[in-house]
């Protein structure tokens, strides 16, 4: 019926290697997404300080 139904199961070592690489890529993307606002804030150079002049 479907070609994927009759494929052999992958070797356990190959599956673990692929899982490890996918987890590493996911972690890298999470790090990039988490760091991006700080980098953009630093590059914008705007200071959110309240200056009162008398």
C-alpha positions as a printed Julia matrix, in Angstrom:
54×3 Matrix{Float64}:
  0.0    0.0    0.0
  2.5    2.63   1.19
  6.2    2.25   0.38
  7.25   3.25   3.9
  5.37   0.35   5.48
  7.78  -2.32   4.28
 11.1   -0.56   4.98
 13.57  -2.15   7.39
 13.94  -0.61  10.81
 17.13   1.47  11.04
 20.09   0.22  13.01
 20.03   1.33  16.65
 23.46   2.98  16.42
 22.42   4.93  13.34
 19.19   5.99  15.03
 21.06   7.21  18.13
 23.54   9.12  15.97
 20.7   10.81  14.09
 18.88  11.58  17.33
 22.03  13.11  18.8
 22.51  15.34  15.75
 18.85  16.42  15.77
 18.99  17.26  19.48
 22.16  19.3   18.87
 20.5   21.21  16.02
 17.42  21.85  18.16
 19.61  23.13  21.0
 21.49  25.42  18.64
 18.23  26.89  17.32
 16.94  27.45  20.86
 20.2   29.21  21.77
 20.0   31.44  18.69
 16.39  32.36  19.42
 17.17  33.1   23.08
 20.27  35.23  22.33
 18.84  37.24  19.41
 16.96  39.87  21.49
 20.07  40.62  23.56
 22.23  40.99  20.46
 19.7   43.27  18.79
 19.42  45.37  21.95
 23.21  45.7   22.1
 23.44  46.65  18.42
 20.64  49.21  18.66
 22.61  51.11  21.28
 19.55  52.74  22.82
 19.74  53.42  26.52
 16.51  53.05  28.44
 17.7   55.36  31.2
 15.49  58.05  32.63
 17.38  61.37  32.63
 15.98  64.18  34.72
 17.44  67.61  33.98
 16.94  70.41  36.5
